[in-house]
PDB file of C-alpha atoms in Angstrom:
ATOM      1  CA  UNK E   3      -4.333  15.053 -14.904  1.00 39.00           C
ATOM      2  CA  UNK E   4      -5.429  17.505 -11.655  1.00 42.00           C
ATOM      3  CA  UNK E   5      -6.514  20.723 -12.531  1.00 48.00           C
ATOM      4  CA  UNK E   6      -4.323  21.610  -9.763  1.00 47.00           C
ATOM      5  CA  UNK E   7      -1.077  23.640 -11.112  1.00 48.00           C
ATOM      6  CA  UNK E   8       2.117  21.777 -11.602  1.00 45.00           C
ATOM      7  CA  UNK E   9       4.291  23.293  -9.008  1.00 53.00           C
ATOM      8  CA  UNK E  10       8.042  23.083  -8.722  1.00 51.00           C
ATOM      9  CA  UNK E  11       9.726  21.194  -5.850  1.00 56.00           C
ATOM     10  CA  UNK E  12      11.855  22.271  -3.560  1.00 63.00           C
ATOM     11  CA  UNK E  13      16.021  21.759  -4.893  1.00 67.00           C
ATOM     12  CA  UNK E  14      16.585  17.805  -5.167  1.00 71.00           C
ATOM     13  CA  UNK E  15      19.288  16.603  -3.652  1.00 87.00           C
ATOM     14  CA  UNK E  16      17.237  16.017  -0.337  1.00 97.00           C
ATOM     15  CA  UNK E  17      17.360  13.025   2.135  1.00 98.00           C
ATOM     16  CA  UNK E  18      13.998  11.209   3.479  1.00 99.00           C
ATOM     17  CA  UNK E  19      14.292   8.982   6.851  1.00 99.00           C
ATOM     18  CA  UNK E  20      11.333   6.531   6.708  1.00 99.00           C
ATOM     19  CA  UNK E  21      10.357   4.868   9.682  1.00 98.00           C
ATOM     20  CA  UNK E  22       7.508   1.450   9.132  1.00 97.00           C
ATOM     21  CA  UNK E  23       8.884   0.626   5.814  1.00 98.00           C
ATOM     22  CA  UNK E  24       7.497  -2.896   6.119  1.00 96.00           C
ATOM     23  CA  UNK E  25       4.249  -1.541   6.666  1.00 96.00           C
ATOM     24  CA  UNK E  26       1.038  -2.034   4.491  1.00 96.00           C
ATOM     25  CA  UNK E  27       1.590   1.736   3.469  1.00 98.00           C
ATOM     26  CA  UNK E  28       5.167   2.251   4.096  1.00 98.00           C
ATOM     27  CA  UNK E  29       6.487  -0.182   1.833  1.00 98.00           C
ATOM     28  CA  UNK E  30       4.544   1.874  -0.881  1.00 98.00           C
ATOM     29  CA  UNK E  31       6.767   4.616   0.128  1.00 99.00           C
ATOM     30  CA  UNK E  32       9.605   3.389   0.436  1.00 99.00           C
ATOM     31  CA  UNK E  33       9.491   2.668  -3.209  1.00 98.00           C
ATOM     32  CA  UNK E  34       8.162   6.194  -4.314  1.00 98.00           C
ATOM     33  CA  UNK E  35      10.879   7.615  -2.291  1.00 98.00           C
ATOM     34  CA  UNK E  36      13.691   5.285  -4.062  1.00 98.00           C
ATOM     35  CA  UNK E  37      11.670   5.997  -7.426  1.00 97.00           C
ATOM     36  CA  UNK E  38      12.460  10.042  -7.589  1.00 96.00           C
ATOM     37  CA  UNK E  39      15.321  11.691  -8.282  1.00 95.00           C
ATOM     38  CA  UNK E  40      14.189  14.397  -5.398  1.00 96.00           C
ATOM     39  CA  UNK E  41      15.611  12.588  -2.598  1.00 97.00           C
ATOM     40  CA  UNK E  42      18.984  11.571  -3.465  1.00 97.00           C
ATOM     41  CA  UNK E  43      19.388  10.044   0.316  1.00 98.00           C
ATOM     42  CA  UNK E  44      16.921   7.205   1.476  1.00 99.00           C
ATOM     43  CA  UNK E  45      17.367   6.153   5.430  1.00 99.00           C
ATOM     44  CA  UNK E  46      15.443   2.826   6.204  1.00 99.00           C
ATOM     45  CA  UNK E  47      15.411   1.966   9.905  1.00 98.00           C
ATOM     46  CA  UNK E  48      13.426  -0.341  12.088  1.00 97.00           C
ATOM     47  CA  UNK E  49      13.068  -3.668  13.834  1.00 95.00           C
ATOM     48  CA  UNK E  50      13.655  -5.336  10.278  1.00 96.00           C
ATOM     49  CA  UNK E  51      14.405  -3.705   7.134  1.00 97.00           C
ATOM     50  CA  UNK E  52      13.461  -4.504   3.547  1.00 98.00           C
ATOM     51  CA  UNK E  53      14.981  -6.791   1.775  1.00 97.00           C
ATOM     52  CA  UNK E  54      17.253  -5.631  -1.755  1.00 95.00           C
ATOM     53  CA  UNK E  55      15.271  -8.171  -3.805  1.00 96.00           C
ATOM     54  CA  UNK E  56      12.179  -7.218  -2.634  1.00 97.00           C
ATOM     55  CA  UNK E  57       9.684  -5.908  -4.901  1.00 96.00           C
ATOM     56  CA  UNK E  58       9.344  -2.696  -2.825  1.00 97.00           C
ATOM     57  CA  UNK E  59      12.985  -1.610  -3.741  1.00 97.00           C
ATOM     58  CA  UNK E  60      13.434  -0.905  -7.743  1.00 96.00           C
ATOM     59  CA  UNK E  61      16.213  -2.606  -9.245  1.00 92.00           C
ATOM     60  CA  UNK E  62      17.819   0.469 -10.468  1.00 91.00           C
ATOM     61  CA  UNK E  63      21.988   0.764 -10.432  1.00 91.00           C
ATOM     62  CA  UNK E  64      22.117   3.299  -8.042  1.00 91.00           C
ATOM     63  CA  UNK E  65      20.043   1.907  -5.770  1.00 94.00           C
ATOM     64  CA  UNK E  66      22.712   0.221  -3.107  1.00 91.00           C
ATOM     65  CA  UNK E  67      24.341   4.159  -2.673  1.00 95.00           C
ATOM     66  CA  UNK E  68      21.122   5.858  -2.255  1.00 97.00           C
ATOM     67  CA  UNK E  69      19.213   3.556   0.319  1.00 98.00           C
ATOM     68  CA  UNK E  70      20.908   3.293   4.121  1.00 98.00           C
ATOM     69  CA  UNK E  71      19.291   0.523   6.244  1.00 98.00           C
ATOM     70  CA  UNK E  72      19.783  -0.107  10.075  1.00 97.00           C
ATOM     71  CA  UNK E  73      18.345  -1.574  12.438  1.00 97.00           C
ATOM     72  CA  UNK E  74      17.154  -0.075  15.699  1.00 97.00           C
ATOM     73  CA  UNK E  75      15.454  -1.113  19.045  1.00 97.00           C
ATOM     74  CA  UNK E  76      12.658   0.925  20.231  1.00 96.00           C
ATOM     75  CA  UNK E  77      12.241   0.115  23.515  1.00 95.00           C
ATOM     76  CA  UNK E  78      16.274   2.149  23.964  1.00 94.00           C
ATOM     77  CA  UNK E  79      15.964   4.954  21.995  1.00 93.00           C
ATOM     78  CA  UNK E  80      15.824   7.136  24.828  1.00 85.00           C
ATOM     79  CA  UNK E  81      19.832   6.066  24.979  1.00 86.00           C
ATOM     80  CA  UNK E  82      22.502   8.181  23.410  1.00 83.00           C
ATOM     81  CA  UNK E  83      23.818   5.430  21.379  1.00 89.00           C
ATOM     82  CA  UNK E  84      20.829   3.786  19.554  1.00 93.00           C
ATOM     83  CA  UNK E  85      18.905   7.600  19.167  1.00 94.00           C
ATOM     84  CA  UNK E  86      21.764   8.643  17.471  1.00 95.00           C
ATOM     85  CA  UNK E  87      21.203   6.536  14.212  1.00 96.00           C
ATOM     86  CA  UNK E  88      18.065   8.082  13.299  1.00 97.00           C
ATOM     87  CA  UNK E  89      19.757  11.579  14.102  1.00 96.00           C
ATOM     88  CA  UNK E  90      23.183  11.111  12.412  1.00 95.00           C
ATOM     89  CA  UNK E  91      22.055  10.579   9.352  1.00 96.00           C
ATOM     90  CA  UNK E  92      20.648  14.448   9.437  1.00 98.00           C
ATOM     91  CA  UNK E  93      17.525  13.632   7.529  1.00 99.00           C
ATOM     92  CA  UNK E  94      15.585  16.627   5.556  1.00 99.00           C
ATOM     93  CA  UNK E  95      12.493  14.822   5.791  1.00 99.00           C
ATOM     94  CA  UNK E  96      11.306  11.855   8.498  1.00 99.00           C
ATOM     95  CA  UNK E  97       8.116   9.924   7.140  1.00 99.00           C
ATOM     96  CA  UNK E  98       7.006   7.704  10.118  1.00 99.00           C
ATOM     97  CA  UNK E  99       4.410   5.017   8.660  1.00 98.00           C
ATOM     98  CA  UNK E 100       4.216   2.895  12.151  1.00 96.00           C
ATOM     99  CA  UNK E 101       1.705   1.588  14.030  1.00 89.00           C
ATOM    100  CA  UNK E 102      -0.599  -1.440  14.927  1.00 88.00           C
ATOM    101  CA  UNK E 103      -3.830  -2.672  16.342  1.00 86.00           C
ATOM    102  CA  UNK E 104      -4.663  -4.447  19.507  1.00 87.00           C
ATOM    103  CA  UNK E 105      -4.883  -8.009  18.207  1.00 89.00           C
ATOM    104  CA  UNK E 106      -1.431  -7.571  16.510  1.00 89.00           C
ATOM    105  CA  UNK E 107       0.444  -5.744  19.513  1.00 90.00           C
ATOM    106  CA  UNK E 108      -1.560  -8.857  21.966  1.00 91.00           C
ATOM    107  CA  UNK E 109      -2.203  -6.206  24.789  1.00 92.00           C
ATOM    108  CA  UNK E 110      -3.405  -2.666  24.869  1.00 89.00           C
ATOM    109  CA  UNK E 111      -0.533  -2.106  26.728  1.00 92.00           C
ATOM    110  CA  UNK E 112       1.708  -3.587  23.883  1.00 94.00           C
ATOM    111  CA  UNK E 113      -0.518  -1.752  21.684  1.00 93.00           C
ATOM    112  CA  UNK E 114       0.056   1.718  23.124  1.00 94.00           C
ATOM    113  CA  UNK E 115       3.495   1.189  23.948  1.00 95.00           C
ATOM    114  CA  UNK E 116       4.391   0.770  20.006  1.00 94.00           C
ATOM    115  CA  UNK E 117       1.603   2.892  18.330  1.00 96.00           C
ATOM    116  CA  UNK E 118       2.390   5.853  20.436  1.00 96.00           C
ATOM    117  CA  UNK E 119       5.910   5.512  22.715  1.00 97.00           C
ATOM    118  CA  UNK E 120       8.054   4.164  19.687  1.00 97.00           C
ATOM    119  CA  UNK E 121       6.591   6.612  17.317  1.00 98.00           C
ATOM    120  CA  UNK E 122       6.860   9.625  19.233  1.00 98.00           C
ATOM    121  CA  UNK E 123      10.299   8.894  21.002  1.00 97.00           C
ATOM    122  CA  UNK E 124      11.716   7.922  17.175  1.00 98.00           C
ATOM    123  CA  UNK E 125      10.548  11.312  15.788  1.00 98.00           C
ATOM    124  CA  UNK E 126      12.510  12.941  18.802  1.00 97.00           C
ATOM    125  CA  UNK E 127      15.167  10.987  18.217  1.00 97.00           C
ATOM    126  CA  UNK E 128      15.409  11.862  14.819  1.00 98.00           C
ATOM    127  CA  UNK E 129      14.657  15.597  15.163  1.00 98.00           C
ATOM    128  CA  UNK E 130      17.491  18.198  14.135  1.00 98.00           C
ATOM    129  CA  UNK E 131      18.154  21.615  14.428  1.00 97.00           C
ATOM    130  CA  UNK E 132      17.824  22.611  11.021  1.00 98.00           C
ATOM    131  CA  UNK E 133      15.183  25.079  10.559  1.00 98.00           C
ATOM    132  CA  UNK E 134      13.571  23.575   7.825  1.00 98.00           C
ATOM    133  CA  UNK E 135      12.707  19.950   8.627  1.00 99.00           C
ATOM    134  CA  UNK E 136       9.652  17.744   7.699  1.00 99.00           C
ATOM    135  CA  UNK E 137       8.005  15.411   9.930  1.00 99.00           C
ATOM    136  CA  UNK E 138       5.196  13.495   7.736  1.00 99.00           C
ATOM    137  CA  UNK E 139       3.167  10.868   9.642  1.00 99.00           C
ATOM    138  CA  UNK E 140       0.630   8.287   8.994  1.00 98.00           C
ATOM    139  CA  UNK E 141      -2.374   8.575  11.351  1.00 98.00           C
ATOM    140  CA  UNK E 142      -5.634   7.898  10.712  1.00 97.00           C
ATOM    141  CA  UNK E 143      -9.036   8.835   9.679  1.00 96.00           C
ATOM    142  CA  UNK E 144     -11.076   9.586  12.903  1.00 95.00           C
ATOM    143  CA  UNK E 145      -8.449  10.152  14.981  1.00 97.00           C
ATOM    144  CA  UNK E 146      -8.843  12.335  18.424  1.00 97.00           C
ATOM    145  CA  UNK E 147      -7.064  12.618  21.662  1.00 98.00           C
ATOM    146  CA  UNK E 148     -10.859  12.211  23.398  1.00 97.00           C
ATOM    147  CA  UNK E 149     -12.279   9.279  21.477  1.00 96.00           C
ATOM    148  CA  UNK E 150     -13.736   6.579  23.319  1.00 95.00           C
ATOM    149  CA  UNK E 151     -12.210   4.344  21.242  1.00 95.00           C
ATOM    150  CA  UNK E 152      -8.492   3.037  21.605  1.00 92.00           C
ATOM    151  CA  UNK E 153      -7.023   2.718  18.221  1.00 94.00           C
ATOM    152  CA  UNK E 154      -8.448   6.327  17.585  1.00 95.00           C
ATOM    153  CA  UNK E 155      -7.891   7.947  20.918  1.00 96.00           C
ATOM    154  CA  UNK E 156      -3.937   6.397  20.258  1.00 96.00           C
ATOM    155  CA  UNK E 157      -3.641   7.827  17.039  1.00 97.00           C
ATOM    156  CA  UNK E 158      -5.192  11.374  18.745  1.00 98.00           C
ATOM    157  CA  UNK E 159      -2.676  11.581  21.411  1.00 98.00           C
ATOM    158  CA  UNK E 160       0.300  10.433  19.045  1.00 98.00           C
ATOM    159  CA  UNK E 161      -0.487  13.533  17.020  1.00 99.00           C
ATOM    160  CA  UNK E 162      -0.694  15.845  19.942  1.00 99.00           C
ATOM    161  CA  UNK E 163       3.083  14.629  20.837  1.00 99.00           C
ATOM    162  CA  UNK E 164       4.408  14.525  17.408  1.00 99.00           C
ATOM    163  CA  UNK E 165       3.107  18.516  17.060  1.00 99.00           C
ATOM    164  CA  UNK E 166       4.676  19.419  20.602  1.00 99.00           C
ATOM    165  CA  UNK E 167       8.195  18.023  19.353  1.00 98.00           C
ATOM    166  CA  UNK E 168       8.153  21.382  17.253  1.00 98.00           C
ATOM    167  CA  UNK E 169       9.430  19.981  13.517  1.00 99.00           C
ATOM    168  CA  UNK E 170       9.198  23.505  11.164  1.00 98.00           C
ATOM    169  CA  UNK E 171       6.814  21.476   9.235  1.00 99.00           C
ATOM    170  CA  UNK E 172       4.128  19.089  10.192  1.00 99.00           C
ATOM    171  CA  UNK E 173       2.148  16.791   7.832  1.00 99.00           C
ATOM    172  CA  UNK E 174      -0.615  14.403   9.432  1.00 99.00           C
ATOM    173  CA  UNK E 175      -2.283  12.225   7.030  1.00 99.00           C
ATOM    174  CA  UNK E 176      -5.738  10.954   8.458  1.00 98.00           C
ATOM    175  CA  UNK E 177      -6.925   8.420   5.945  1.00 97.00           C
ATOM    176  CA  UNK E 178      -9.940   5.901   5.523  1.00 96.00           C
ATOM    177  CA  UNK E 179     -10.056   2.463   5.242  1.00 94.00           C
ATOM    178  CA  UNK E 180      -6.386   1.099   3.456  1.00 95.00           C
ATOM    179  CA  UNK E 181      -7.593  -0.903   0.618  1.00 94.00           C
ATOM    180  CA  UNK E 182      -5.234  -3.468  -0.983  1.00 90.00           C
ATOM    181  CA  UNK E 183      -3.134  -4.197   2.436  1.00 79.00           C
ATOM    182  CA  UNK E 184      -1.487  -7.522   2.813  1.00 70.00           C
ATOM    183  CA  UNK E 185      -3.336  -8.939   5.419  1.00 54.00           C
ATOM    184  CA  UNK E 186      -1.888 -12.147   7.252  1.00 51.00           C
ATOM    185  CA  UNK E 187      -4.195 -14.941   8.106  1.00 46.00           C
ATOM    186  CA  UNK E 188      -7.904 -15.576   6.786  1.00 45.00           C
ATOM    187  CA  UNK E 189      -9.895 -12.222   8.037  1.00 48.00           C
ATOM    188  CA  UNK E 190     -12.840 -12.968  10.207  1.00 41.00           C
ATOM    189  CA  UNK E 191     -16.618 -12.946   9.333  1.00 41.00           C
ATOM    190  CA  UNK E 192     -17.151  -9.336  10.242  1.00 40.00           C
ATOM    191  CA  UNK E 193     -14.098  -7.928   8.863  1.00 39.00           C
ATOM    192  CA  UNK E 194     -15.227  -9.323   5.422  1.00 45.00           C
ATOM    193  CA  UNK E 195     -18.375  -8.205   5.928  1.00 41.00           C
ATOM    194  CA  UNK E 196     -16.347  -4.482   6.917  1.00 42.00           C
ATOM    195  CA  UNK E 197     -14.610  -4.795   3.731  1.00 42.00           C
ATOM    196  CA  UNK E 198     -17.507  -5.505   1.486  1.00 45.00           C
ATOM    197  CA  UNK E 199     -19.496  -2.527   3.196  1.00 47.00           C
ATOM    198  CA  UNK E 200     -16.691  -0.102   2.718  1.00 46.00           C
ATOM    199  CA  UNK E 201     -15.796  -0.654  -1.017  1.00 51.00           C
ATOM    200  CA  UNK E 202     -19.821  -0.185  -1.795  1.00 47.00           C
ATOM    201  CA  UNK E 203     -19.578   2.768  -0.138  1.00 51.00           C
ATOM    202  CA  UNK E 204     -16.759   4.018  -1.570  1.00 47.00           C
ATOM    203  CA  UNK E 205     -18.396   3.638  -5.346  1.00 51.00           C
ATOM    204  CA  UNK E 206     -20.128   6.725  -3.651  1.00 52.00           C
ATOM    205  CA  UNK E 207     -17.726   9.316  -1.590  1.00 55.00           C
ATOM    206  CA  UNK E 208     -13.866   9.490  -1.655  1.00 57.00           C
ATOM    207  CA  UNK E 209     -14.037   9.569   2.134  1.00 68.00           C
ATOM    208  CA  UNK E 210     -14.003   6.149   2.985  1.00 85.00           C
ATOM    209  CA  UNK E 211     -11.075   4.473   1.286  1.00 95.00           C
ATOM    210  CA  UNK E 212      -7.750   4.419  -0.692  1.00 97.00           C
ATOM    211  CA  UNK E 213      -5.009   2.090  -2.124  1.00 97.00           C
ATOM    212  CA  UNK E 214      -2.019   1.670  -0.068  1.00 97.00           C
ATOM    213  CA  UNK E 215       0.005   2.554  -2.853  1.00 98.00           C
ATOM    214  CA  UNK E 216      -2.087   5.775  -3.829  1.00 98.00           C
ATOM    215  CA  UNK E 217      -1.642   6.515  -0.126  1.00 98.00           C
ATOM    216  CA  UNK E 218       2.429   6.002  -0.636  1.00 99.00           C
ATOM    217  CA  UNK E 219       2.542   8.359  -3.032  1.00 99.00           C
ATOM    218  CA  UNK E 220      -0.156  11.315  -1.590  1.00 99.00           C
ATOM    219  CA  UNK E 221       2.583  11.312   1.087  1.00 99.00           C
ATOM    220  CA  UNK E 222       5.906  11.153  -0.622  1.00 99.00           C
ATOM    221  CA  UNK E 223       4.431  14.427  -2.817  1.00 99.00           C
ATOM    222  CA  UNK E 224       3.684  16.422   0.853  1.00 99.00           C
ATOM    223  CA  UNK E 225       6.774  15.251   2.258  1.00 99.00           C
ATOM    224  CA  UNK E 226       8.568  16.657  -1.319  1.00 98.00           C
ATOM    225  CA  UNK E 227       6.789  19.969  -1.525  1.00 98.00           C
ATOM    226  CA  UNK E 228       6.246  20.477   1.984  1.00 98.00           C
ATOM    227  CA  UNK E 229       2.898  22.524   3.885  1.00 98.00           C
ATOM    228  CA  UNK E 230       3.857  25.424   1.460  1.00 98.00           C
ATOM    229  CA  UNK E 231       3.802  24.040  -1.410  1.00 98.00           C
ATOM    230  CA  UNK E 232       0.854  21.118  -1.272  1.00 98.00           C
ATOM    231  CA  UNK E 233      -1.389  21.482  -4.431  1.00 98.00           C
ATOM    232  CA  UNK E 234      -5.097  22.475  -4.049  1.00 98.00           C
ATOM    233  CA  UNK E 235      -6.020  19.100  -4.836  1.00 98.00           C
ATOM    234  CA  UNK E 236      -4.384  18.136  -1.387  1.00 98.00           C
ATOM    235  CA  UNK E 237      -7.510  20.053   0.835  1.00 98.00           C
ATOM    236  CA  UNK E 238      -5.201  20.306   3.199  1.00 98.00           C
ATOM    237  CA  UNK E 239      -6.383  22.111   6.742  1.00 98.00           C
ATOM    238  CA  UNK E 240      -4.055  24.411   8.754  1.00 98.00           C
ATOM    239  CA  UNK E 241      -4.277  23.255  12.712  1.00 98.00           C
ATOM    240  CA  UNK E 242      -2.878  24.134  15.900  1.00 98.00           C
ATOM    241  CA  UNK E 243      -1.556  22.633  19.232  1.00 98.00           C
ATOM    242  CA  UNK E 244      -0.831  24.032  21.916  1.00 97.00           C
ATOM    243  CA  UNK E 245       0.114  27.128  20.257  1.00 97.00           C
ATOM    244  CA  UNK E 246       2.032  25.149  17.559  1.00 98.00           C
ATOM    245  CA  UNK E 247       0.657  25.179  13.718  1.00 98.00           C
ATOM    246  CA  UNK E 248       0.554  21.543  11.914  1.00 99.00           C
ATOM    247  CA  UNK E 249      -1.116  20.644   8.836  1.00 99.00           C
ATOM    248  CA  UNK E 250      -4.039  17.485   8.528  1.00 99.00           C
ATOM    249  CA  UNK E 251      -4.424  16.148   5.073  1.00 99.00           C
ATOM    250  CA  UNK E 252      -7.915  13.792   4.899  1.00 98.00           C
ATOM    251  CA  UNK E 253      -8.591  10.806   2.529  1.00 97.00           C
ATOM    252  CA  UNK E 254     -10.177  13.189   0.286  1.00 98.00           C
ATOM    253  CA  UNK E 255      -6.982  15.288  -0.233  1.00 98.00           C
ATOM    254  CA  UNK E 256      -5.021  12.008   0.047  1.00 98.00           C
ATOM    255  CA  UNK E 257      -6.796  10.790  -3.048  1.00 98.00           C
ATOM    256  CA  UNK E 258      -6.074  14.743  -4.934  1.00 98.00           C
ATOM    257  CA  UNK E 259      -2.662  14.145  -4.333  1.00 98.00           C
ATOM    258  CA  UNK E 260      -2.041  10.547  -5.565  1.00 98.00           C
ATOM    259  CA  UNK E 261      -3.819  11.574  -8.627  1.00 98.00           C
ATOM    260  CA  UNK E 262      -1.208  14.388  -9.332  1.00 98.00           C
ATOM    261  CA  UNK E 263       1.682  14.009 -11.619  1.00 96.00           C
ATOM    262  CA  UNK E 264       4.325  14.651  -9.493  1.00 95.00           C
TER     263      UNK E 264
END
């Protein structure tokens, strides 16, 4: 148990929109987010959904009224018609857990075009007036608009967009290394060798890695309690963007929160 105090979250009855569900972290979520009683509205939505059976999706009775599914294309979102099914659905909270690398996307311009474009044109799409919205999204550790690498620089700029939509309240998380990811296909020589290096490492600072599904639940616990009521254990750094506060949560604070009973 965190020395951290046990706070109280905000009224249940509240409705998360998750975004990369089928995602190495996402899929974490989606479960924490079926799991509590907080949100009593789930909204999954993306290329392909999650399957009932799957082991992502807990077999309890109320499960089939509490989790909407739909699939949406990306690449028309900017259209009235497909936009409006990640805005209908008037969702308290948006968790967006997309994303991909250059070998997976098969161009940079593939790459940039999903880990960016989709990303930032689904969290417009899904952005309502209420004043009291939540936009929690999955970046990562390192990230800047500057970088001289792409995957970072991507993840950089994403942010910057994301904070210039204006959501009330912005969460970035900006972890390490994802341990215990499905990966598809036999990883090569030096990403073994990555992987060894890291979890040594990490026997040593809390910088450097977490679990995918302690990283599913650090962010279901922001996107429940929000930027005013994250725990001390969260470490959690006020920013700004062009004039426009946001809040960064590292792999250290990622960590505090997964630890937390709540």
């Amino acid at each position: 148990m965190s020395d951290s105090p046990i706070l109280t979250s905000e009224s249940p009855g509240k409705s998360a929109l998750i975004l990369g569900a089928t995602g190495a972290v996402g899929r974490h979520l989606l479960r924490e987010l079926i799991s509590t009683p907080h949100f009593t509205r789930v909204g999954e939505f993306g290329r392909r959904v999650t399957a009932l059976d799957s082991p992502y999706v807990p077999q309890i009775p109320e499960v089939k009224e509490k989790l909407k599914q739909g699939v949406v294309d990306f690449e028309k979102l900017s259209e009235e018609g497909e936009g409006k099914k990640l805005k209908e659905g008037g969702w308290d909270v948006v968790f967006i857990t997309m994303g991909t690398t250059r070998k997976a996307a098969g161009s940079f311009e593939m790459f940039y075009k999903i880990d960016r474009e989709y990303v930032v044109n689904a969290a417009r799409a899904a952005r309502t007036s209420s004043p009291t919205q939540r936009l929690v999204y999955l970046s990562s550790g390192g990230s800047s608009a500057t970088s001289p690498f792409p995957y970072l620089r991507s993840k950089g700029l994403t942010e910057q967009e994301l904070v210039s939509i204006g959501y009330p309240d912005t969460i970035i998380f900006r972890p390490g290394a994802l341990a215990g990811a499905d990966r598809s296909g036999e990883p090569r020589l030096p990403e073994k060798v990555a992987v060894h290096v890291t979890n040594f490492l990490s026997l040593f600072t809390d910088s450097l890695q977490i679990q995918v599904s302690a990283l599913g639940k650090a962010m279901r616990i922001a996107g429940q309690f929000g930027t005013a009521g994250l725990p001390a254990s969260a470490q959690a750094s006020k920013e700004t963007f062009e004039g426009k506060m946001f809040t960064g949560i590292g792999n250290i604070g990622a960590l505090g929160l997964a630890k937390e009973e709540l």
